[in-house]
Short mmCIF file of C-alpha atoms and ligand atoms in Angstrom, two decimals:
data_model
loop_
_atom_site.label_atom_id
_atom_site.label_comp_id
_atom_site.label_asym_id
_atom_site.label_seq_id
_atom_site.Cartn_x
_atom_site.Cartn_y
_atom_site.Cartn_z
CA MET A 1 32.83 18.51 -25.83
CA GLN A 2 36.01 16.53 -25.36
CA ILE A 3 38.73 19.05 -27.57
CA GLU A 4 41.67 17.12 -29.19
CA PHE A 5 44.76 19.28 -28.71
CA PRO A 6 46.30 19.90 -31.70
CA ASP A 7 50.06 18.68 -32.77
CA ASN A 8 51.47 21.73 -33.60
CA LYS A 9 50.57 23.33 -30.48
CA LEU A 10 52.66 20.28 -28.62
CA TYR A 11 56.45 21.38 -27.81
CA LEU A 12 57.46 17.83 -27.04
CA ASN A 13 55.19 14.85 -27.86
CA ASP A 14 55.29 11.25 -26.47
CA ASP A 15 57.18 10.15 -29.35
CA ASP A 16 59.57 12.20 -27.47
CA ASN A 17 60.09 9.53 -25.47
CA LEU A 18 60.70 11.41 -22.33
CA SER A 19 58.56 10.40 -19.74
CA ASP A 20 59.63 12.80 -17.05
CA LEU A 21 57.80 15.71 -16.50
CA PRO A 22 60.00 18.11 -14.51
CA LYS A 23 62.51 17.36 -17.58
CA LYS A 24 59.73 18.27 -20.09
CA ALA A 25 58.67 21.17 -17.89
CA GLU A 26 62.45 22.38 -17.93
CA ARG A 27 62.85 21.95 -21.84
CA LEU A 28 59.84 23.49 -22.83
CA PHE A 29 61.09 26.21 -20.27
CA GLU A 30 64.06 26.81 -22.35
CA HIS A 31 62.17 26.59 -25.77
CA GLN A 32 59.57 29.68 -24.51
CA LEU A 33 62.69 31.58 -23.04
CA ASN A 34 64.18 31.46 -26.37
CA ASN A 35 61.78 31.74 -28.82
CA TRP A 36 58.88 33.77 -27.51
CA LYS A 37 59.57 37.28 -26.60
CA LEU A 38 56.87 38.04 -23.80
CA ALA A 39 57.81 34.59 -21.97
CA SER A 40 61.70 35.81 -22.07
CA ASP A 41 60.65 39.68 -21.09
CA GLY A 42 58.54 38.18 -18.17
CA TYR A 43 61.23 36.08 -16.81
CA ARG A 44 63.95 38.87 -16.76
CA SER A 45 61.69 41.51 -15.65
CA LEU A 46 62.11 38.75 -12.26
CA THR A 47 65.42 40.26 -11.70
CA ALA A 48 63.97 43.60 -10.58
CA VAL A 49 61.40 42.32 -8.09
CA GLN A 50 61.83 44.08 -4.90
CA ILE A 51 61.23 42.13 -1.88
CA LYS A 52 60.56 43.05 1.81
CA LYS A 53 60.42 40.84 4.66
CA PHE A 54 58.26 40.69 7.78
CA GLU A 55 58.91 38.40 10.75
CA PHE A 56 56.01 36.64 12.78
CA ASP A 57 56.30 34.37 15.23
CA ASN A 58 58.03 31.46 13.87
CA PHE A 59 56.96 32.19 10.06
CA THR A 60 57.78 34.82 7.66
CA ILE A 61 55.72 36.83 5.17
CA GLU A 62 57.22 38.47 2.03
CA ALA A 63 55.98 41.70 0.29
CA HIS A 64 57.32 41.37 -3.49
CA PHE A 65 56.86 44.62 -5.58
CA ASN A 66 56.52 42.66 -9.35
CA PRO A 67 55.27 44.81 -11.77
CA GLY A 68 54.76 42.17 -14.41
CA ARG A 69 51.54 40.73 -12.49
CA ILE A 70 49.30 43.97 -13.12
CA ILE A 71 46.79 42.02 -15.43
CA SER A 72 46.51 39.02 -13.33
CA SER A 73 45.65 41.00 -9.76
CA SER A 74 43.52 43.30 -11.48
CA ALA A 75 41.57 41.13 -13.48
CA LYS A 76 38.16 41.68 -13.64
CA VAL A 77 36.27 37.97 -12.90
CA ASP A 78 32.80 38.91 -12.79
CA ALA A 79 30.42 37.03 -15.20
CA LYS A 80 29.71 39.55 -17.52
CA SER A 81 33.57 40.57 -18.22
CA ILE A 82 34.64 36.70 -18.09
CA GLU A 83 32.19 36.65 -21.16
CA ALA A 84 33.22 39.45 -23.07
CA ARG A 85 37.03 38.62 -23.13
CA PRO A 86 38.36 35.64 -25.08
CA CYS A 87 39.75 32.99 -22.99
CA PHE A 88 43.60 33.05 -22.78
CA LEU A 89 43.94 29.45 -21.67
CA CYS A 90 41.88 28.12 -24.59
CA ILE A 91 43.86 26.17 -26.92
CA ASN A 92 42.55 28.08 -29.97
CA ASN A 93 43.52 31.72 -28.26
CA LEU A 94 46.89 30.79 -27.13
CA PRO A 95 49.56 33.13 -28.65
CA ASN A 96 51.22 31.44 -31.89
CA GLU A 97 54.45 30.94 -29.82
CA GLN A 98 52.96 29.23 -27.15
CA LYS A 99 53.58 25.57 -26.57
CA ALA A 100 52.62 22.81 -24.48
CA VAL A 101 53.51 19.35 -23.26
CA LYS A 102 50.93 16.93 -22.15
CA VAL A 103 50.80 16.26 -18.64
CA ILE A 104 48.10 13.28 -17.91
CA ASN A 105 44.26 13.21 -19.12
CA ASP A 106 42.91 16.38 -20.40
CA TYR A 107 45.80 18.54 -18.72
CA ILE A 108 48.37 20.25 -20.30
CA LEU A 109 51.49 22.20 -19.20
CA LEU A 110 52.38 25.83 -20.31
CA VAL A 111 55.15 28.46 -19.11
CA ASN A 112 53.21 31.51 -17.71
CA PRO A 113 54.61 34.56 -19.13
CA PHE A 114 53.53 36.67 -16.16
CA PRO A 115 55.60 35.07 -13.24
CA ILE A 116 55.84 34.93 -9.82
CA PHE A 117 58.16 32.16 -9.53
CA ASP A 118 61.58 31.64 -11.44
CA LYS A 119 59.72 28.27 -13.42
CA HIS A 120 56.21 29.06 -13.40
CA PHE A 121 53.80 27.09 -14.91
CA THR A 122 50.01 27.28 -15.83
CA ILE A 123 48.45 23.78 -15.95
CA PRO A 124 45.02 23.96 -17.60
CA SER A 125 42.39 21.46 -18.84
CA VAL A 126 42.46 21.24 -22.57
CA ASN A 127 38.43 21.50 -22.20
CA HIS A 128 36.78 24.86 -21.36
CA VAL A 129 34.83 24.11 -18.19
CA PRO A 130 34.70 25.74 -15.23
CA GLN A 131 37.04 26.07 -12.32
CA SER A 132 36.34 23.25 -9.63
CA ILE A 133 38.72 20.86 -7.53
CA LYS A 134 36.04 18.46 -6.23
CA SER A 135 36.14 16.06 -9.24
CA GLU A 136 39.83 17.35 -10.05
CA ILE A 137 41.45 16.77 -7.00
CA GLU A 138 42.99 13.08 -7.87
CA ASP A 139 44.46 14.95 -11.12
CA LEU A 140 46.04 17.67 -8.58
CA LEU A 141 47.62 15.00 -6.50
CA THR A 142 48.83 12.93 -9.31
CA ILE A 143 50.65 16.10 -11.04
CA SER A 144 51.91 17.36 -7.99
CA SER A 145 53.74 13.81 -7.91
CA MET A 146 54.74 13.88 -11.36
CA LEU A 147 56.17 17.11 -10.93
CA GLY A 148 58.15 15.87 -7.86
CA LYS A 149 59.76 17.74 -4.82
CA ASN A 150 60.94 20.73 -6.64
CA TYR A 151 57.54 22.04 -7.36
CA SER A 152 54.89 23.38 -5.46
CA VAL A 153 51.20 22.70 -7.67
CA PHE A 154 48.64 25.19 -6.36
CA TYR A 155 44.71 25.73 -6.94
CA ASN A 156 42.92 28.85 -6.48
CA GLY A 157 39.05 28.52 -6.59
CA PRO A 158 37.41 30.70 -8.98
CA GLY A 159 36.20 33.36 -6.19
CA CYS A 160 39.77 33.29 -4.71
CA GLY A 161 42.14 34.62 -6.93
CA ALA A 162 41.78 32.77 -10.18
CA SER A 163 42.12 35.12 -13.06
CA ALA A 164 40.35 32.46 -15.33
CA PRO A 165 37.58 30.91 -13.24
CA ASP A 166 35.81 30.21 -16.56
CA HIS A 167 38.80 27.57 -17.64
CA MET A 168 40.08 24.47 -15.20
CA HIS A 169 43.46 25.30 -14.16
CA PHE A 170 46.16 24.94 -11.82
CA GLN A 171 49.42 26.65 -11.32
CA SER A 172 52.95 25.49 -10.26
CA GLY A 173 56.34 27.15 -9.36
CA ASN A 174 59.64 26.09 -7.56
CA PHE A 175 58.99 24.36 -4.37
CA GLU A 176 60.55 26.77 -1.55
CA PHE A 177 59.76 30.15 -3.49
CA MET A 178 56.48 30.17 -0.67
CA LYS A 179 57.76 30.78 2.81
CA ILE A 180 55.02 28.13 3.95
CA ASP A 181 57.17 25.66 2.16
CA THR A 182 60.48 25.94 3.98
CA GLU A 183 58.59 26.93 7.50
CA TYR A 184 56.04 24.42 7.23
CA LYS A 185 57.58 22.25 10.05
CA GLU A 186 57.70 25.05 12.30
CA MET A 187 54.31 26.35 11.58
CA ILE A 188 52.69 23.12 12.33
CA ASN A 189 55.08 22.33 15.46
CA THR A 190 53.78 25.83 16.89
CA TYR A 191 50.37 26.06 15.53
CA GLY A 192 48.94 22.92 14.91
CA GLU A 193 47.18 20.49 16.24
CA VAL A 194 46.87 16.81 14.61
CA ILE A 195 43.41 15.74 14.85
CA PHE A 196 43.73 12.51 12.98
CA GLU A 197 46.64 10.16 12.82
CA ASN A 198 47.57 6.56 11.46
CA ASP A 199 49.92 4.88 9.05
CA GLU A 200 48.78 6.13 5.94
CA LEU A 201 47.28 9.82 6.95
CA ALA A 202 47.77 12.63 9.41
CA THR A 203 45.39 15.90 9.26
CA THR A 204 46.39 18.52 11.27
CA VAL A 205 44.69 22.21 11.87
CA VAL A 206 46.81 25.04 12.09
CA THR A 207 45.72 28.28 13.79
CA GLY A 208 47.30 31.17 14.92
CA CYS A 209 49.56 32.05 12.09
CA LEU A 210 47.07 35.07 10.30
CA ARG A 211 45.43 32.51 7.84
CA ASN A 212 44.03 29.47 9.53
CA PHE A 213 44.45 26.13 7.50
CA ILE A 214 44.14 22.20 7.61
CA SER A 215 47.02 20.15 6.23
CA LEU A 216 47.09 16.46 5.17
CA GLU A 217 49.95 14.40 4.64
CA SER A 218 49.73 11.05 3.47
CA ASN A 219 51.52 8.49 0.92
CA ASN A 220 47.98 7.12 0.21
CA ILE A 221 46.38 8.87 -2.79
CA SER A 222 42.71 7.30 -2.23
CA LYS A 223 42.75 7.79 1.62
CA LEU A 224 43.98 11.68 0.74
CA ILE A 225 41.02 12.03 -1.48
CA ASP A 226 38.45 10.70 0.82
CA GLU A 227 39.66 12.98 3.61
CA PHE A 228 39.68 15.96 1.19
CA GLU A 229 35.91 15.09 -0.09
CA SER A 230 35.01 15.27 3.89
CA ILE A 231 36.80 18.68 4.60
CA TYR A 232 34.96 19.82 0.81
CA ASN A 233 31.66 18.52 2.32
CA LEU A 234 31.97 20.30 5.87
CA LEU A 235 32.83 23.68 4.44
CA ASN A 236 30.09 23.04 2.01
CA LYS A 237 27.42 23.15 4.83
CA GLU A 238 24.74 24.23 2.86
CA GLN A 239 25.23 21.98 0.02
CA SER A 240 25.62 24.44 -2.48
CA GLU A 241 26.15 23.59 -6.01
CA GLU A 242 28.99 26.70 -5.52
CA GLU A 243 32.36 25.34 -4.68
CA PRO A 244 32.88 26.42 -0.97
CA MET A 245 35.78 29.40 -1.43
CA MET A 246 39.16 27.68 -0.69
CA ASN A 247 42.96 28.17 -2.00
CA ILE A 248 45.19 25.00 -1.87
CA ILE A 249 48.92 24.19 -1.88
CA CYS A 250 50.35 20.88 -2.48
CA SER A 251 53.77 19.01 -2.88
CA TYR A 252 55.09 16.23 -3.08
CA HIS A 253 58.08 14.46 -1.12
CA ASN A 254 57.74 10.32 -1.48
CA TYR A 255 54.02 11.55 0.37
CA TRP A 256 51.87 14.21 -0.59
CA ARG A 257 51.30 17.58 1.68
CA LEU A 258 48.17 19.19 0.89
CA LEU A 259 47.28 22.51 2.21
CA ILE A 260 43.86 23.54 2.23
CA PHE A 261 43.30 27.14 3.43
CA PRO A 262 39.49 27.70 3.68
CA ARG A 263 37.87 31.72 2.58
CA ASN A 264 35.39 33.88 2.93
CA LYS A 265 36.22 36.52 0.88
CA HIS A 266 37.41 37.00 -2.52
CA ARG A 267 39.33 40.69 -2.13
CA PRO A 268 40.06 42.73 1.38
CA SER A 269 38.22 45.99 1.66
CA TYR A 270 41.56 47.67 0.21
CA PHE A 271 41.04 46.50 -3.39
CA PHE A 272 37.99 48.51 -3.54
CA GLU A 273 38.84 51.90 -1.78
CA GLU A 274 40.12 54.87 -3.73
CA GLY A 275 43.09 56.90 -3.84
CA GLU A 276 45.53 56.69 -0.78
CA ASN A 277 43.89 53.51 1.07
CA LYS A 278 43.66 51.65 -1.80
CA LEU A 279 45.95 48.37 -1.89
CA LEU A 280 46.16 46.72 -5.46
CA ILE A 281 46.22 43.04 -3.68
CA SER A 282 44.10 39.81 -4.69
CA PRO A 283 44.80 37.08 -2.16
CA ALA A 284 45.71 33.61 -3.94
CA ALA A 285 47.53 30.67 -2.95
CA VAL A 286 50.96 32.31 -3.27
CA ASP A 287 49.86 35.15 -1.00
CA LEU A 288 48.51 32.52 1.41
CA GLY A 289 51.46 30.46 1.13
CA GLY A 290 53.62 33.74 2.53
CA VAL A 291 54.58 35.73 -0.17
CA PHE A 292 52.06 38.93 -1.16
CA ILE A 293 52.49 40.18 -4.63
CA PHE A 294 51.95 43.99 -5.05
CA PRO A 295 51.63 44.28 -9.14
CA ARG A 296 52.17 48.48 -8.10
CA GLU A 297 55.03 50.20 -6.42
CA GLU A 298 52.82 52.23 -4.13
CA ASP A 299 50.89 49.96 -2.49
CA PHE A 300 54.46 47.54 -1.84
CA ASN A 301 55.75 50.81 -0.30
CA LYS A 302 52.47 51.11 1.88
CA ILE A 303 52.59 47.29 3.26
CA THR A 304 52.83 47.00 6.99
CA LYS A 305 52.88 43.98 9.43
CA GLU A 306 49.17 45.26 10.51
CA LEU A 307 48.03 45.60 7.26
CA ILE A 308 49.13 42.46 6.32
CA ILE A 309 47.58 41.08 9.39
CA ASP A 310 44.34 42.45 8.45
CA ILE A 311 44.39 41.36 4.58
CA PHE A 312 44.73 37.91 5.96
CA LYS A 313 41.67 38.04 8.76
CA GLN A 314 39.45 39.68 5.89
CA VAL A 315 39.95 37.18 3.59
CA THR A 316 40.20 33.69 5.11
CA PHE A 317 38.34 31.85 8.13
CA SER A 318 38.18 33.78 11.43
CA ASP A 319 39.16 31.76 14.58
CA ASP A 320 35.44 31.15 15.27
CA GLU A 321 34.81 29.75 12.03
CA PHE A 322 37.80 27.77 12.06
CA LYS A 323 36.82 26.29 15.35
CA TYR A 324 33.53 25.05 14.28
CA LEU A 325 35.47 23.36 11.00
CA SER A 326 38.14 21.79 13.63
CA ASP A 327 35.30 20.48 15.86
CA LYS A 328 33.47 19.10 13.44
CA LEU A 329 36.51 17.62 11.72
CA LYS A 330 37.61 16.13 15.19
CA ASN A 331 34.00 14.71 15.75
CA ARG A 332 33.60 13.14 12.92
ZN1 ZN B 1 39.12 28.78 -21.82
#
């Protein structure tokens, strides 16, 4: 069912004659910080985030202790729990103070009151439809180009860190916050293998930097959509109704850079441990982008290089699985 977005929830409407989405987002951000305590508290708490850096060969992984993220990292996302809670992305359930700006089609942009980034937006559909990328990839790319070079836009698959798998949404945050944004070129030069390249599209498989991924770069949206679909179909070997597990990070620099991280597990074994061995971490796009988010200090204190390596190993494609996929891509 198509839902009409009520005008009283809009901070800026189309009459405001501001077509520039980053500016609209900026103005919404300021408005929400001045008028919504939950949001202003959330962004103020970011100043207390503690950071550790772990250097690997030609890339870095950071660990952030960010207590504000406890709700998201520990969210129960099984069908029963999802059904039992009011959906926090549905318009009727948004707090009174929370306002939106329209983006494109069914998408609106909201300030995320539990931030990881200095500016952190949630970009939900106005419709309560399940998280699913295949039909929405064009909107993801368009939103990324609308937000421009200062933001990354990302997608967490339903079993890959999305805390609202029942409600279609993207997220966006400052470009260069994720280590992969700034270290991308070095990573590609060291670990990447270009498997397809012409004037309009380059497809690179990236192996050996703890999480295997595919990078697509293109200035042609339809070529990019075709290539994404072809990868999606290869990942969906069984031709299942269910989406193949993945996280996606997109950015736009007069061309798109689309990073696809195939997944094989939702959460690492440490998440389910009790006591000493427990680590409350639920990896999603930001973690794969090189910033591990820990809402509990005890986990942040425990994290080591070895644990980082093992967490990636548990939740992303093994070298063998990834090689199988890369070979299929090469031999198309
Ligand atoms: Zn919803």
